[in-house]
C-alpha cells in the first residue's frame, strides 16, 4: 500500500510538474515576444542623423535594426549585422546569425515609414525562462521525499496494530490456543481479533473433548480386551487340565487376534496422542542415546526370542524433546526392525551429533522397502504387500505414521533408505540444531 501510494503521488506530481513546466515555458515565450514588440515600438520615433546609420550601444541580449521604407538602414545596435536580420515582412520568426539562433520580430510603422527589427538570443531566453520556472517547480519535486516520509510514518503508525496481530499469530505454536494478547485494538481490527479469539476458543474446546474421548476410549477399550485375554488364558489352562495333546487351533487363533487387537488399539491411541496439534509436549534436555538404550532394554525379550543381534553405537547426543513421545518413537522403530528382521538377523541403532543437529538411525537386515513405496509407507494403515507381507509379520500400518507425528512435534525430518547390511531398511530421524545440542563422546555395544 505504501509503495502504491508513493508511486501514485510521484506520478501525479511528475505529470503536474511536467504540464506546468510546458505551460509556463509557452507563457514565458509569449511574454518575451510581447517585450520584443514593445521594444520595437519604442524605437520607431527615435531621431536619426542626417548621415545614417546611427550605431547605438549593444542592449544585451537584444540586437536592433531600423530601416526606411526604401530599404536604407537608419539605425542599428553595435553587434547587429549590416544586412537585414529578417525579411521585411511583419511577424515573428527564428533566424540565424553571428553563430546563434535568434528570435526576431519585424514590424512596419506607416506613420514614420520605418521597418523595425528586434532580435533576442533564443538560448538566453530559454535559460531565463527555465530559471524562473524551475524555481517554482523545484519545491514541488523536493517536497515528494518529505511527503513520502510523512506517509510512511503515518501508515506505519496506523498499521502498527495489524503488525502486532500478525506477530502474535506468527509466534503461536500449533498447540497454543490461548486468546491473542492484543490490547485495545483499533476499531477496524476489533472484529478480526474477536472472531479469531472465538475460533481459538472453539478449537480449544474441540481438542479438549477429543482428549477426554481418547482417555475414555483408552480405558473402555483396554478393559474389555484385558478381560478377554484373561478369559482366553483361563480357557487355555482349563483345556490343559484335560491333558490335551495340543492347544486347539481355534484357541490359538483367538489368542493371536486378541493380541493383534490390543496392539491396534494401543497404536491408534498413540497415533492420536502424538498428533502435534493435540499433544501437550513438555520439552526438556534429554540424552538420545540413553533413551535408545532404555528402549532396547524394554524390548530385549523380543530380540532374544528371534536370536537377533542388536548393536547401539555412536555418541551421546542431547536433544530438546518430550521423553514420552521420543520413547514411543524409539519403540515403534525398534518394533518394526524386530518384526521384519528374520531370525538371527542384525539391527543397529546409532546416534550422532554435528553442527547441523542430532541424528538417530535405525538399520536392519530385513527385506527392506522398495524406494517407490517410501512416500506411501507413512500413510495410516498402509502396509507394503498388505496383510500378505513377505515376512508373514502381522501389523496395522500405524508405526511409521506415529514416528512421523513425533518427528513433526520435534521439527525433525524422517528419511528412509537402504541399510548398510546390503539389504534391509534404514530409518533416519534428524533433529534440527535448535532442538539438538552436541553431547559427550561415548558408545555401547550389545
Coordinates of C-alpha atoms in Angstrom, one line a residue:
X1 CA 0.0 0.0 0.0
X2 CA 2.9 2.4 0.8
X3 CA 4.6 1.7 -2.5
X4 CA 1.3 2.2 -4.4
X5 CA 0.6 5.5 -2.6
X6 CA 4.0 6.9 -3.1
X7 CA 4.1 5.7 -6.7
X8 CA 0.7 7.4 -7.4
X9 CA 1.7 10.6 -5.7
X10 CA 5.0 10.7 -7.5
X11 CA 3.4 10.1 -10.9
X12 CA 0.7 12.7 -10.3
X13 CA 3.2 15.3 -9.2
X14 CA 5.5 14.5 -12.0
X15 CA 2.7 14.9 -14.6
X16 CA 1.6 18.1 -12.9
X17 CA 5.1 19.5 -12.9
X18 CA 5.7 18.5 -16.5
X19 CA 2.4 20.1 -17.6
X20 CA 3.2 23.2 -15.5
X21 CA 6.7 23.4 -17.0
X22 CA 5.5 23.2 -20.6
X23 CA 2.6 25.6 -20.0
X24 CA 4.9 28.0 -18.1
X25 CA 7.6 27.8 -20.9
X26 CA 4.9 28.6 -23.5
X27 CA 3.7 31.5 -21.4
X28 CA 7.2 32.8 -20.9
X29 CA 7.9 32.7 -24.6
X30 CA 4.7 34.8 -25.2
X31 CA 5.8 37.3 -22.6
X32 CA 9.3 37.6 -24.2
X33 CA 7.6 38.1 -27.6
X34 CA 5.5 40.9 -26.2
X35 CA 8.6 42.5 -24.8
X36 CA 10.2 42.4 -28.2
X37 CA 7.2 44.1 -29.7
X38 CA 7.2 46.8 -27.0
X39 CA 11.0 47.4 -27.7
X40 CA 10.2 47.8 -31.4
X41 CA 7.5 50.4 -30.7
X42 CA 10.0 52.4 -28.6
X43 CA 12.5 52.6 -31.5
X44 CA 10.1 53.8 -34.1
X45 CA 10.3 57.5 -33.1
X46 CA 14.0 57.6 -32.3
X47 CA 15.7 60.5 -34.2
X48 CA 18.1 59.6 -37.0
X49 CA 21.1 61.7 -38.0
X50 CA 21.4 63.3 -41.5
X51 CA 24.0 60.6 -42.4
X52 CA 22.7 57.3 -41.3
X53 CA 23.1 54.7 -40.0
X54 CA 23.3 55.5 -36.3
X55 CA 25.1 52.9 -34.2
X56 CA 23.9 52.6 -30.7
X57 CA 25.4 50.7 -27.8
X58 CA 24.6 46.9 -27.5
X59 CA 21.5 46.3 -25.4
X60 CA 22.2 42.7 -24.3
X61 CA 20.7 40.4 -25.2
X62 CA 19.0 42.4 -28.0
X63 CA 20.1 43.5 -31.4
X64 CA 18.3 46.3 -33.1
X65 CA 17.8 47.5 -36.7
X66 CA 15.7 50.3 -38.1
X67 CA 15.2 50.6 -41.9
X68 CA 13.4 53.1 -44.1
X69 CA 10.7 52.1 -46.4
X70 CA 13.1 52.4 -49.2
X71 CA 15.5 49.8 -47.6
X72 CA 18.1 52.2 -46.2
X73 CA 19.5 51.3 -42.7
X74 CA 18.8 54.2 -40.3
X75 CA 19.8 52.7 -37.0
X76 CA 21.5 49.5 -35.6
X77 CA 23.0 48.2 -32.4
X78 CA 26.7 47.6 -32.2
X79 CA 26.5 43.8 -32.8
X80 CA 23.7 43.9 -35.4
X81 CA 24.7 42.8 -38.9
X82 CA 24.7 45.2 -41.9
X83 CA 22.2 43.2 -43.7
X84 CA 18.5 42.9 -42.7
X85 CA 18.1 40.4 -39.8
X86 CA 15.0 39.0 -41.4
X87 CA 12.7 39.7 -44.3
X88 CA 10.7 42.9 -44.5
X89 CA 7.5 41.2 -43.5
X90 CA 5.7 41.8 -40.3
X91 CA 5.7 38.9 -37.7
X92 CA 7.8 36.7 -35.5
X93 CA 10.4 34.2 -36.9
X94 CA 13.5 32.3 -36.0
X95 CA 16.8 33.4 -37.7
X96 CA 20.5 32.5 -37.5
X97 CA 23.4 34.9 -37.5
X98 CA 26.6 35.6 -35.5
X99 CA 26.7 31.9 -34.6
X100 CA 23.5 31.9 -32.6
X101 CA 19.8 31.2 -33.0
X102 CA 17.7 34.3 -32.6
X103 CA 14.0 35.1 -32.0
X104 CA 13.1 38.2 -34.0
X105 CA 10.1 40.4 -34.6
X106 CA 9.6 42.6 -37.6
X107 CA 7.1 45.5 -37.7
X108 CA 6.3 48.3 -40.2
X109 CA 5.0 51.6 -38.8
X110 CA 3.2 53.6 -41.6
X111 CA 3.3 56.8 -39.7
X112 CA 7.1 57.1 -39.8
X113 CA 7.5 54.8 -42.9
X114 CA 10.0 52.6 -41.0
X115 CA 10.7 48.9 -40.5
X116 CA 11.9 48.0 -37.1
X117 CA 13.6 44.6 -36.4
X118 CA 14.4 43.5 -32.9
X119 CA 16.0 40.1 -32.2
X120 CA 16.9 38.2 -29.0
X121 CA 19.1 35.2 -28.5
X122 CA 17.0 32.1 -28.2
X123 CA 19.3 30.3 -25.8
X124 CA 19.3 33.2 -23.3
X125 CA 15.5 33.3 -23.5
X126 CA 15.2 29.6 -22.6
X127 CA 17.8 29.9 -19.8
X128 CA 16.0 32.8 -18.2
X129 CA 12.6 31.1 -18.6
X130 CA 13.8 27.8 -17.2
X131 CA 15.4 29.5 -14.2
X132 CA 12.1 31.3 -13.3
X133 CA 10.0 28.1 -13.9
X134 CA 12.3 25.7 -12.1
X135 CA 12.3 28.0 -9.0
X136 CA 8.5 27.4 -8.8
X137 CA 8.6 23.7 -9.8
X138 CA 11.5 22.6 -7.6
X139 CA 9.7 23.0 -4.3
X140 CA 7.1 20.5 -5.6
X141 CA 9.7 18.0 -6.6
X142 CA 11.7 18.4 -3.4
X143 CA 8.5 18.0 -1.4
X144 CA 8.0 14.5 -2.7
X145 CA 10.5 12.8 -0.3
X146 CA 9.2 14.8 2.6
X147 CA 5.6 13.7 1.7
X148 CA 6.8 10.1 1.2
X149 CA 8.5 10.1 4.7
X150 CA 5.3 11.5 6.3
X151 CA 3.1 9.0 4.6
X152 CA 5.4 6.2 5.6
X153 CA 5.4 7.3 9.2
X154 CA 1.6 7.7 9.2
X155 CA 0.9 4.4 7.5
X156 CA 3.4 2.6 9.8
X157 CA 1.7 4.1 12.9
X158 CA -1.8 3.3 11.5
X159 CA -0.8 -0.4 10.7
X160 CA 1.1 -1.0 14.0
X161 CA -1.8 -2.9 15.4
X162 CA -2.1 -5.1 12.3
X163 CA 1.6 -5.8 12.6
X164 CA 1.2 -6.7 16.3
X165 CA -1.7 -9.1 15.3
X166 CA 0.5 -10.7 12.6
X167 CA 3.4 -11.2 15.0
X168 CA 1.1 -12.6 17.7
X169 CA -0.3 -15.1 15.2
X170 CA 3.1 -16.0 13.8
X171 CA 4.6 -16.6 17.3
X172 CA 1.8 -19.0 18.2
X173 CA 2.8 -22.7 18.3
X174 CA 0.4 -25.2 16.9
X175 CA -0.7 -26.4 20.3
X176 CA -1.1 -22.8 21.7
X177 CA -4.8 -22.0 21.5
X178 CA -4.9 -19.1 24.1
X179 CA -6.5 -15.8 23.1
X180 CA -4.5 -13.3 21.2
X181 CA -2.8 -10.9 23.6
X182 CA -3.7 -7.7 21.6
X183 CA -4.6 -4.9 24.0
X184 CA -7.1 -2.2 22.9
X185 CA -7.1 -2.9 19.1
X186 CA -8.3 -0.2 16.8
X187 CA -12.0 -0.2 15.8
X188 CA -11.2 -1.7 12.3
X189 CA -9.3 -4.7 13.8
X190 CA -11.6 -5.4 16.7
X191 CA -13.9 -7.7 14.7
X192 CA -10.9 -9.7 13.4
X193 CA -9.4 -10.1 16.9
X194 CA -12.8 -11.1 18.4
X195 CA -13.6 -13.7 15.6
X196 CA -10.0 -15.1 15.8
X197 CA -10.2 -15.5 19.6
X198 CA -13.7 -17.1 19.3
X199 CA -12.3 -19.5 16.7
X200 CA -9.4 -20.4 19.0
X201 CA -11.8 -20.9 21.9
X202 CA -13.9 -23.3 19.8
X203 CA -10.8 -25.2 18.7
X204 CA -9.6 -25.4 22.3
X205 CA -12.9 -26.8 23.4
X206 CA -12.9 -29.3 20.5
X207 CA -9.4 -30.6 21.3
X208 CA -10.3 -30.9 24.9
X209 CA -13.3 -33.0 24.0
X210 CA -11.1 -35.2 21.8
X211 CA -8.5 -35.6 24.7
X212 CA -11.3 -36.6 27.1
X213 CA -12.6 -39.0 24.4
X214 CA -9.1 -40.6 23.9
X215 CA -8.7 -41.0 27.7
X216 CA -12.2 -42.6 28.0
X217 CA -11.6 -44.7 24.9
X218 CA -8.3 -45.9 26.2
X219 CA -10.0 -47.1 29.4
X220 CA -13.1 -48.5 27.8
X221 CA -11.2 -50.4 25.1
X222 CA -8.3 -51.7 27.2
X223 CA -10.5 -53.1 29.9
X224 CA -12.6 -55.5 27.8
X225 CA -9.6 -56.5 25.8
X226 CA -7.7 -57.3 29.0
X227 CA -10.7 -59.3 30.3
X228 CA -10.9 -61.3 27.0
X229 CA -7.2 -62.0 27.3
X230 CA -7.7 -63.3 30.9
X231 CA -10.6 -65.5 29.8
X232 CA -8.6 -66.9 26.8
X233 CA -5.7 -67.7 29.2
X234 CA -8.1 -69.3 31.7
X235 CA -9.7 -71.4 28.9
X236 CA -6.2 -72.5 27.8
X237 CA -5.4 -73.5 31.3
X238 CA -8.6 -75.4 31.7
X239 CA -8.1 -77.3 28.5
X240 CA -4.6 -78.2 29.6
X241 CA -6.1 -79.7 32.7
X242 CA -7.8 -82.2 30.4
X243 CA -4.3 -83.1 29.2
X244 CA -4.9 -82.4 25.6
X245 CA -2.0 -83.2 23.3
X246 CA -2.0 -79.6 21.9
X247 CA -4.0 -76.4 22.2
X248 CA -6.9 -76.3 19.8
X249 CA -6.1 -74.3 16.7
X250 CA -9.2 -72.0 17.1
X251 CA -8.0 -71.0 20.6
X252 CA -4.5 -70.2 19.3
X253 CA -6.1 -68.0 16.5
X254 CA -8.3 -66.4 19.1
X255 CA -5.3 -65.5 21.3
X256 CA -3.4 -64.1 18.3
X257 CA -6.4 -62.0 17.3
X258 CA -6.8 -60.6 20.8
X259 CA -3.1 -59.7 20.9
X260 CA -3.4 -58.0 17.5
X261 CA -6.5 -56.1 18.6
X262 CA -4.7 -55.0 21.7
X263 CA -1.7 -53.8 19.6
X264 CA -4.0 -52.0 17.2
X265 CA -5.8 -50.2 20.0
X266 CA -2.5 -49.1 21.6
X267 CA -1.2 -47.9 18.2
X268 CA -4.4 -46.0 17.4
X269 CA -4.2 -44.3 20.8
X270 CA -0.5 -43.5 20.4
X271 CA -1.3 -42.1 16.9
X272 CA -3.9 -39.8 18.3
X273 CA -2.0 -38.7 21.4
X274 CA 1.2 -37.9 19.4
X275 CA -0.6 -35.7 16.8
X276 CA 1.3 -32.3 17.1
X277 CA -2.0 -30.4 17.3
X278 CA -3.2 -32.5 20.3
X279 CA -0.1 -33.5 22.2
X280 CA 0.8 -31.2 25.2
X281 CA 4.6 -31.7 24.8
X282 CA 6.9 -31.0 27.8
X283 CA 10.3 -30.4 26.3
X284 CA 13.4 -31.0 28.3
X285 CA 17.1 -31.7 27.6
X286 CA 17.4 -35.5 27.0
X287 CA 20.3 -37.9 26.2
X288 CA 19.0 -39.5 23.0
X289 CA 21.5 -42.4 23.3
X290 CA 20.4 -43.1 26.9
X291 CA 16.7 -43.2 25.7
X292 CA 17.7 -45.6 22.9
X293 CA 19.4 -47.9 25.5
X294 CA 16.3 -47.9 27.7
X295 CA 14.0 -48.7 24.7
X296 CA 16.4 -51.5 23.7
X297 CA 16.3 -52.9 27.3
X298 CA 12.5 -52.9 27.4
X299 CA 12.2 -54.8 24.1
X300 CA 15.2 -57.1 24.6
X301 CA 12.9 -60.1 25.1
X302 CA 11.5 -59.7 21.6
X303 CA 15.1 -59.6 20.1
X304 CA 16.2 -62.6 22.1
X305 CA 13.2 -64.6 21.1
X306 CA 14.3 -64.3 17.4
X307 CA 18.0 -64.6 18.3
X308 CA 18.7 -61.2 16.7
X309 CA 22.0 -59.2 17.2
X310 CA 21.3 -55.7 18.4
X311 CA 24.1 -53.0 18.4
X312 CA 24.0 -49.5 19.8
X313 CA 26.7 -47.2 18.5
X314 CA 27.5 -43.5 18.1
X315 CA 28.0 -40.6 20.5
X316 CA 25.9 -39.4 23.5
X317 CA 23.8 -36.7 22.0
X318 CA 21.4 -34.2 23.7
X319 CA 18.1 -33.1 22.3
X320 CA 15.3 -30.9 23.5
X321 CA 12.3 -33.1 23.4
X322 CA 9.4 -34.8 25.1
X323 CA 10.5 -38.0 26.9
X324 CA 7.3 -39.9 26.5
X325 CA 6.9 -39.1 22.8
X326 CA 10.6 -39.9 22.0
X327 CA 10.2 -43.3 23.8
X328 CA 7.2 -44.1 21.6
X329 CA 9.2 -43.1 18.5
X330 CA 12.1 -45.4 19.5
X331 CA 9.8 -48.3 20.5
X332 CA 8.0 -48.1 17.1
X333 CA 11.2 -48.1 15.1
X334 CA 12.7 -51.0 17.2
X335 CA 9.4 -52.9 17.0
X336 CA 9.4 -52.6 13.2
X337 CA 13.0 -53.6 12.9
X338 CA 12.5 -56.6 15.2
X339 CA 9.3 -57.7 13.4
X340 CA 10.6 -57.5 9.8
X341 CA 14.1 -58.8 10.5
X342 CA 14.4 -62.6 10.2
X343 CA 15.7 -64.9 12.9
X344 CA 19.4 -64.4 13.7
X345 CA 19.3 -61.1 11.8
X346 CA 21.1 -57.9 12.7
X347 CA 19.8 -54.5 13.9
X348 CA 21.9 -51.4 14.6
X349 CA 20.9 -48.2 16.4
X350 CA 23.2 -45.2 16.2
X351 CA 23.1 -41.6 17.5
X352 CA 25.4 -38.9 16.2
X353 CA 25.8 -35.2 16.7
X354 CA 27.1 -32.5 14.4
X355 CA 26.8 -28.7 13.9
X356 CA 23.6 -29.3 11.9
X357 CA 21.8 -31.2 14.7
X358 CA 21.4 -34.7 16.1
X359 CA 20.7 -37.8 14.0
X360 CA 19.0 -41.1 15.1
X361 CA 19.5 -44.0 12.7
X362 CA 17.9 -47.5 13.0
X363 CA 19.0 -50.1 10.4
X364 CA 18.0 -53.8 10.0
X365 CA 18.9 -56.7 7.8
X366 CA 15.3 -57.5 6.8
X367 CA 13.8 -57.4 3.3
X368 CA 13.6 -53.6 3.2
X369 CA 11.1 -51.4 1.4
X370 CA 11.1 -50.6 -2.3
X371 CA 12.1 -46.9 -3.0
X372 CA 8.8 -46.4 -4.8
X373 CA 7.0 -47.1 -1.5
X374 CA 8.9 -44.6 0.6
X375 CA 6.2 -41.8 0.4
X376 CA 3.2 -44.1 0.9
X377 CA 4.7 -46.0 3.9
X378 CA 3.9 -43.1 6.2
X379 CA 0.2 -43.2 5.4
X380 CA -2.1 -44.6 8.1
X381 CA -2.9 -48.3 7.9
X382 CA -0.8 -48.7 4.8
X383 CA 1.5 -51.8 4.7
X384 CA 3.7 -52.9 1.9
X385 CA 2.1 -56.1 0.5
X386 CA -0.9 -55.6 2.8
X387 CA -1.8 -58.5 5.1
X388 CA 0.2 -60.8 2.8
X389 CA 3.6 -59.3 3.6
X390 CA 6.5 -61.4 2.6
X391 CA 7.7 -61.9 6.2
X392 CA 4.2 -63.0 7.3
X393 CA 4.6 -60.5 10.2
X394 CA 1.4 -59.0 11.4
X395 CA 0.9 -55.3 11.8
X396 CA -1.6 -52.5 11.5
X397 CA 0.3 -50.0 9.4
X398 CA 0.5 -47.2 12.0
X399 CA 4.0 -47.4 13.4
X400 CA 5.7 -45.1 10.9
X401 CA 2.7 -42.7 11.0
X402 CA 3.3 -42.3 14.7
X403 CA 7.0 -41.8 14.1
X404 CA 6.3 -39.0 11.6
X405 CA 3.9 -37.3 14.1
X406 CA 6.5 -37.3 16.8
X407 CA 9.1 -36.0 14.3
X408 CA 6.9 -33.2 13.3
X409 CA 6.3 -32.4 17.0
X410 CA 10.1 -32.0 17.4
X411 CA 10.5 -30.3 14.0
X412 CA 12.7 -33.2 12.8
X413 CA 13.0 -34.8 9.4
X414 CA 12.4 -38.6 8.8
X415 CA 14.2 -40.2 5.8
X416 CA 14.2 -43.8 4.6
X417 CA 16.9 -45.6 2.8
X418 CA 18.8 -48.9 2.4
X419 CA 20.7 -50.2 5.4
X420 CA 24.5 -50.8 5.4
X421 CA 23.8 -54.5 5.6
X422 CA 23.2 -54.6 1.8
X423 CA 19.5 -55.2 2.2
X424 CA 17.0 -54.0 4.8
X425 CA 15.7 -50.6 5.8
X426 CA 17.4 -47.7 7.4
X427 CA 15.2 -45.1 9.1
X428 CA 17.0 -41.8 9.9
X429 CA 15.5 -39.1 12.1
X430 CA 17.4 -35.8 12.0
X431 CA 16.7 -33.3 14.8
X432 CA 17.4 -29.7 13.8
X433 CA 20.1 -27.6 15.6
X434 CA 17.6 -25.6 17.7
X435 CA 16.4 -28.7 19.4
X436 CA 19.7 -30.6 19.4
X437 CA 23.0 -30.0 21.2
X438 CA 26.1 -32.0 20.9
X439 CA 26.9 -34.2 23.8
X440 CA 29.9 -36.0 25.0
X441 CA 31.6 -38.9 23.3
X442 CA 30.7 -42.5 24.2
X443 CA 29.2 -45.7 23.0
X444 CA 27.8 -49.1 23.8
X445 CA 27.7 -52.4 22.0
X446 CA 25.4 -55.3 22.8

